[in-house]
Backbone as a ProteinNet text record, in pm:
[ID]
protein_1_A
[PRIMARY]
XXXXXXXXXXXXXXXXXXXXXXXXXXXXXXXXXXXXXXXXXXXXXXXXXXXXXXXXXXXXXXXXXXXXXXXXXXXXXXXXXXXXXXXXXXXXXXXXXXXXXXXXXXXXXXXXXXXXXXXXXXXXXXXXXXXXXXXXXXXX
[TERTIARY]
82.5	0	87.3	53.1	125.7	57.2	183.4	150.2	29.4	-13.8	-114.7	-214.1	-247	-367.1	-361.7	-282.9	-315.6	-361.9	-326.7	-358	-526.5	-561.8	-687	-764.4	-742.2	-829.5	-825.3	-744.9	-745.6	-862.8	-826.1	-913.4	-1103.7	-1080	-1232	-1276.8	-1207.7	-1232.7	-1260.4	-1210.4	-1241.3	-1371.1	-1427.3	-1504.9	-1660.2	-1626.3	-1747.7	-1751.4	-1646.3	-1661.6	-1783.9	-1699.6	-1763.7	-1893.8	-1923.1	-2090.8	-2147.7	-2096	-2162.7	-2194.7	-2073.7	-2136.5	-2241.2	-2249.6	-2348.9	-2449.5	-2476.8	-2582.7	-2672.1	-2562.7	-2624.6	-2606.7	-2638.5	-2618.7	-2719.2	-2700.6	-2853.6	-2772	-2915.6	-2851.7	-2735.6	-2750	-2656.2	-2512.4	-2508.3	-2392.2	-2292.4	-2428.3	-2374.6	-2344.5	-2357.2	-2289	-2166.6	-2111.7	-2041.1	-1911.6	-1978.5	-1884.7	-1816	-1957.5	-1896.6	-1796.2	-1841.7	-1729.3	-1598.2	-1589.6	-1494.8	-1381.6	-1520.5	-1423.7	-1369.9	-1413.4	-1388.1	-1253.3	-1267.5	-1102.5	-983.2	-1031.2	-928.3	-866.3	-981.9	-923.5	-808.7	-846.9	-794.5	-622	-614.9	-471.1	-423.9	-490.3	-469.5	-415.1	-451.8	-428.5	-303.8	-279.7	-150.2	-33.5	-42.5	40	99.2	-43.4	21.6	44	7.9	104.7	259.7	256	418.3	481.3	457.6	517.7	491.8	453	389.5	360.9	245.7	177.1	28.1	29.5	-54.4	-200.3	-207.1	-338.4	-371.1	-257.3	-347.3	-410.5	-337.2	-374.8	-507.4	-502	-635.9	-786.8	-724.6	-843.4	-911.7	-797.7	-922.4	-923.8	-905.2	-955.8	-1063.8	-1089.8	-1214.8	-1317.4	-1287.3	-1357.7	-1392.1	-1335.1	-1333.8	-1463	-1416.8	-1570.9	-1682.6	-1655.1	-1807.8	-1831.4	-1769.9	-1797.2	-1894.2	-1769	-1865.5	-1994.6	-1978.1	-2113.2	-2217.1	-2183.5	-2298	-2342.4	-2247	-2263.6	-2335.9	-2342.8	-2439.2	-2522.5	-2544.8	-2688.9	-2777.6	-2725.4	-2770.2	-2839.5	-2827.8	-2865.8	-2997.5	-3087.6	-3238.4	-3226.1	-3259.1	-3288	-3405	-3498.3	-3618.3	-3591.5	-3550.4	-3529	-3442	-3302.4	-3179.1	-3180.1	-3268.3	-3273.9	-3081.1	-3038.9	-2905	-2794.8	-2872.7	-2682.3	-2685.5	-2787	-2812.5	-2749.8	-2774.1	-2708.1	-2538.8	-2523.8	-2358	-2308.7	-2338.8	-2257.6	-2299.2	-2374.7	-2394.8	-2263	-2274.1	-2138.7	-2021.8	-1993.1	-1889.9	-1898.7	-1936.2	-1912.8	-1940.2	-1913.3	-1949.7	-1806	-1758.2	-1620.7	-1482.9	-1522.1	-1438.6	-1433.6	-1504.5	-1506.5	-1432.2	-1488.5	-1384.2	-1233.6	-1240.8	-1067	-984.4	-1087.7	-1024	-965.7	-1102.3	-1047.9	-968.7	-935.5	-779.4	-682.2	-671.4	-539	-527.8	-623.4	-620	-538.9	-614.3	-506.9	-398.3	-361.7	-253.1	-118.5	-176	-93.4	-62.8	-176.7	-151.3	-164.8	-107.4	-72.4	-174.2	-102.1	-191.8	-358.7	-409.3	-541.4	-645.9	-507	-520.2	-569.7	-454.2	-430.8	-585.1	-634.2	-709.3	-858.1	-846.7	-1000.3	-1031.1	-910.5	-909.1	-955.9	-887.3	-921.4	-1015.1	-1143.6	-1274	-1322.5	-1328.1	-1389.1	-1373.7	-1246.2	-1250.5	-1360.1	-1366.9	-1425.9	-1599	-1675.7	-1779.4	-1841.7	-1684.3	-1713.3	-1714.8	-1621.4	-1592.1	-1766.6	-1785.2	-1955.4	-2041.5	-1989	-2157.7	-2149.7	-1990.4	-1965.3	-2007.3	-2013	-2056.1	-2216.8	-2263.4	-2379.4	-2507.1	-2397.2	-2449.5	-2549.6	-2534.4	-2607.8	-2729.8	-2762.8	-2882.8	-2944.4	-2896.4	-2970.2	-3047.2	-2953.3	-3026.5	-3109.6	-3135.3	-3235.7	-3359.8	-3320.8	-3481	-3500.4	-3432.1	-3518.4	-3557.5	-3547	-3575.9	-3700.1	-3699.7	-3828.1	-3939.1	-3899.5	-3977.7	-4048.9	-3977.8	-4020.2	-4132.3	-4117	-4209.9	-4345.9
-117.9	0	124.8	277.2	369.1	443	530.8	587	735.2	784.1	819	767.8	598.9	545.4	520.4	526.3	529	656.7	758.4	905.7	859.3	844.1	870.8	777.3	635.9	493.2	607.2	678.1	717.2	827.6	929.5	1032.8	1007.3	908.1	846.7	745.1	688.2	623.7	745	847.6	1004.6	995.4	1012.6	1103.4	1035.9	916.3	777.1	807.2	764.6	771.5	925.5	1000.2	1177.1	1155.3	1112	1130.1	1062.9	874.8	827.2	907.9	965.7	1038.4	1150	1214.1	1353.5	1236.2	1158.4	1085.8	1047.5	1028.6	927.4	1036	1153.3	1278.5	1360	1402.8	1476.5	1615.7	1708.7	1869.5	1888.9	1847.1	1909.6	1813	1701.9	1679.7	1695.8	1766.8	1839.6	1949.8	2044.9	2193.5	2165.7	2036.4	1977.2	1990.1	1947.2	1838.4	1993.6	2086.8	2212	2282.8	2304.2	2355.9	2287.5	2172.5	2116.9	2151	2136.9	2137.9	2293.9	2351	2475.7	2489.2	2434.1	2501.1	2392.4	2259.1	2189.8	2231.4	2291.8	2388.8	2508.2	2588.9	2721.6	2647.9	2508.5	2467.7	2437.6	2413.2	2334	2442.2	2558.6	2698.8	2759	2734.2	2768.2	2657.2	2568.2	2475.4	2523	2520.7	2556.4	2683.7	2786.3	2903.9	2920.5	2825.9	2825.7	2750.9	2710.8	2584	2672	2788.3	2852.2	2825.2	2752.1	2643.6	2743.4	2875.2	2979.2	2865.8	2784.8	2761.8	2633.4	2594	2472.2	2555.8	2685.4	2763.8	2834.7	2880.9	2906.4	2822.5	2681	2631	2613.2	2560.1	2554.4	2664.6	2816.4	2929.1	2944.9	2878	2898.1	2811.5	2694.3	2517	2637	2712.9	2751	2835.1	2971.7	3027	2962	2884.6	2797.7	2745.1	2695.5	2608.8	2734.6	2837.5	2917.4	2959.2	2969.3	3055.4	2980.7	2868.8	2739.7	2736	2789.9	2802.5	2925.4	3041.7	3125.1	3095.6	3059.7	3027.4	2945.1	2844.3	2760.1	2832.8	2945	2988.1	3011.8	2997.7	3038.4	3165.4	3247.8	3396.8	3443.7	3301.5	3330.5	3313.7	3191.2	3111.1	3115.1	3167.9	3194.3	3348.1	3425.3	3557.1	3628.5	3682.7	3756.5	3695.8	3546.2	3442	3448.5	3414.4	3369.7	3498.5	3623.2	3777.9	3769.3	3770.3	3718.2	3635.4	3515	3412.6	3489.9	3521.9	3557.7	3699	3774.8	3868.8	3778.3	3689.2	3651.4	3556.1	3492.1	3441.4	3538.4	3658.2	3741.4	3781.3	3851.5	3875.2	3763.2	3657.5	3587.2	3495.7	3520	3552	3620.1	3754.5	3878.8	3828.1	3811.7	3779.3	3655.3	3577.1	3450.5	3487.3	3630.1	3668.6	3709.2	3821	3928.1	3832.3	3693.2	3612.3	3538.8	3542.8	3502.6	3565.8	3725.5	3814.3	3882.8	3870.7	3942.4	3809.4	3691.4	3578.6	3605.2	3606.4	3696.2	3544.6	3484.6	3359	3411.7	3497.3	3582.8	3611.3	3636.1	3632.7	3467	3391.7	3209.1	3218.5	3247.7	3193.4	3237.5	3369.4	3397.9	3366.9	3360.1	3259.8	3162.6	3083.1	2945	2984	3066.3	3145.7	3163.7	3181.6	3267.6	3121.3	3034.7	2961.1	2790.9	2794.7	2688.1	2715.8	2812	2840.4	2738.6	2796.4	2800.6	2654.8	2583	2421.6	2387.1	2389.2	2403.6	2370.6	2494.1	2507.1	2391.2	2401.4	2357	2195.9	2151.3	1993.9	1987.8	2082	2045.6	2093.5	2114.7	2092.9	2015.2	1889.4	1790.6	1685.4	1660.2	1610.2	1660.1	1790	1892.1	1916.4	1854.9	1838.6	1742.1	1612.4	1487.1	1448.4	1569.8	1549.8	1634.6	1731.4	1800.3	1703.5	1675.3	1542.7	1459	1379.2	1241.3	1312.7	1442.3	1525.8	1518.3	1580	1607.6	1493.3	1373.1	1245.1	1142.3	1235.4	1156.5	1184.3
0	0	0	-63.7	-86.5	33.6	53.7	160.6	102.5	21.7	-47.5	-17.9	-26.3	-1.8	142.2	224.5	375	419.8	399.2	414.8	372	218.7	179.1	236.5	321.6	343.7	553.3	603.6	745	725.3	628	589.2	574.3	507.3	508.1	621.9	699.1	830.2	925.5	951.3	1035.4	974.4	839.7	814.8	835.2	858.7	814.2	1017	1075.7	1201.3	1288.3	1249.9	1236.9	1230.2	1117	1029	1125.4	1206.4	1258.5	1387.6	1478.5	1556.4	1563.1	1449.1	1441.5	1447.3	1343.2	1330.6	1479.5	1572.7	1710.8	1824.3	1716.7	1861.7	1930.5	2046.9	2086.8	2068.8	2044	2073	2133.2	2268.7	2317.2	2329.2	2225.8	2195	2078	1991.1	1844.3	1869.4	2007.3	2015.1	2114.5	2144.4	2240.4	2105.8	2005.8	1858.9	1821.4	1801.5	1699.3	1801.7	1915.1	2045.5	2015.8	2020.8	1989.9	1902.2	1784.8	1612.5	1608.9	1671.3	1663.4	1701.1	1847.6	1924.5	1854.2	1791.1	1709.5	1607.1	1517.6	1388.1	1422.5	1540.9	1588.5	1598.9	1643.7	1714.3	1612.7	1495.1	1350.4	1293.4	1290.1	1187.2	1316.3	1418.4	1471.4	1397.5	1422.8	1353.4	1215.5	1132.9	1008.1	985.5	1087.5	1069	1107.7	1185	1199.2	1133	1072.9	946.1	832.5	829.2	692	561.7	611.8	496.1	523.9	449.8	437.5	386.4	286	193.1	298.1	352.5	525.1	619.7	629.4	739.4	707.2	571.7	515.9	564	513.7	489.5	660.7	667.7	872.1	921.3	924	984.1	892.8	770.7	684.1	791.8	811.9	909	996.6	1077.5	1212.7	1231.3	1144.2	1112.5	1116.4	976.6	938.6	1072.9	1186.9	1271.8	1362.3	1385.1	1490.7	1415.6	1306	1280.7	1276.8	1292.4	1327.1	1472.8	1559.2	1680.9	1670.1	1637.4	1615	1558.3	1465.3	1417	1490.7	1610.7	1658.6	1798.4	1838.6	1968.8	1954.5	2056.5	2043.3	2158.2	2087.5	2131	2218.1	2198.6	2254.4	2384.7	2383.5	2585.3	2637.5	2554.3	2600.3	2666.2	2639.2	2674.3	2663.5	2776.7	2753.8	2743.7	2797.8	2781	2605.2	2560.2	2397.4	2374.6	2371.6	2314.7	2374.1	2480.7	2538.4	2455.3	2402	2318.8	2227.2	2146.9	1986.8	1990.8	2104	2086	2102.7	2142.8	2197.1	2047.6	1968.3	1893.6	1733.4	1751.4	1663.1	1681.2	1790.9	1820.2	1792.8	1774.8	1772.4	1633.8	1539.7	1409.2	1361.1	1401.5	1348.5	1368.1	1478.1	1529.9	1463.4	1415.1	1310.3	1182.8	1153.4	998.1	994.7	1152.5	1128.7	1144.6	1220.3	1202	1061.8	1008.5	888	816.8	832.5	715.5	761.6	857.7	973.4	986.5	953	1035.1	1193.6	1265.2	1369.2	1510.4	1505.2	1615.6	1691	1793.6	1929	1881.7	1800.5	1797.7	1782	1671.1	1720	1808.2	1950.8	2083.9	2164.8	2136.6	2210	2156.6	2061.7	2012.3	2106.9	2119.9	2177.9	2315.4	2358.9	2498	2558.3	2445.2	2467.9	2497.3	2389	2321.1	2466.2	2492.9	2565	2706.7	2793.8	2885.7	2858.2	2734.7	2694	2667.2	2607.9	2590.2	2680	2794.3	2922.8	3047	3012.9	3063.8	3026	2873.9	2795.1	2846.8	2808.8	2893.1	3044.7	3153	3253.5	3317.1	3180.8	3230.5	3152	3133.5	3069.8	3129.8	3246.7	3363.9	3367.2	3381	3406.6	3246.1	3188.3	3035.4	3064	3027.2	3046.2	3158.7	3239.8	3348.9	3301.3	3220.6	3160.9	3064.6	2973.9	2874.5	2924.9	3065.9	3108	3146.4	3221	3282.7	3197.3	3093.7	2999	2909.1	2903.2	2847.8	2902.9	3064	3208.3	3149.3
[MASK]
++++++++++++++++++++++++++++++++++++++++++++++++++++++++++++++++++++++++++++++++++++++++++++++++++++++++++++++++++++++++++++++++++++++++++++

């Protein structure tokens, strides 16, 4: 086997794996995934900024966006009241700050994405318990 087709047979084992998880996920373990993918990409686009592989570094501060802005799009404004407006700034701000390391090569704005961003996964993972206790509630 070429090492080409191990890259492309690992690449599609991630992606089949991935799909299966979104597939077998509840809400609040698909904003667990994008939290995630988010702060992975951010460490991904440090990497390849220091290796200055600009069109690698490109492409996942492109992933990163798309990810947060999924995290924005995903907030309900209705029941979230000011936390929902707090994250939508906080993930509005930290957009911006992806694009200026984008076009800046600016590491330090990397670093502090990650910054904002870990706290929030942080949260959203520990209050995973008190989820699955309003759905079991709610299922009664």
């Amino acid at each position: 086997m070429t090492n080409a087709y191990m890259r492309q047979a690992s690449a599609m084992y991630q992606q089949t794996r991935a799909e299966g998880r979104v597939e077998g996920a509840d809400p609040h373990q698909l904003i667990a995934m994008l939290l995630d993918g988010a702060i992975e990409r951010i460490a991904q686009a440090r990497v390849h900024l220091r290796r200055g592989d600009v069109p690698a570094k490109g492409a996942v501060v492109t992933k990163a966006v798309a990810i947060v802005g999924e995290l924005r799009a995903s907030l309900n404004h209705e029941a979230g009241g000011s936390v929902a407006q707090r994250l939508d700034s906080l993930y509005d701000y930290v957009n911006r700050r992806l694009l200026f390391a984008q076009l800046n090569n600016d590491e330090e704005a990397l670093v502090e994405c990650a910054r904002l961003l870990e706290p929030v996964r942080d949260g959203w993972n520990g209050i995973r318990d008190a989820y699955l206790a309003g759905r079991a509630g709610s299922a009664a």
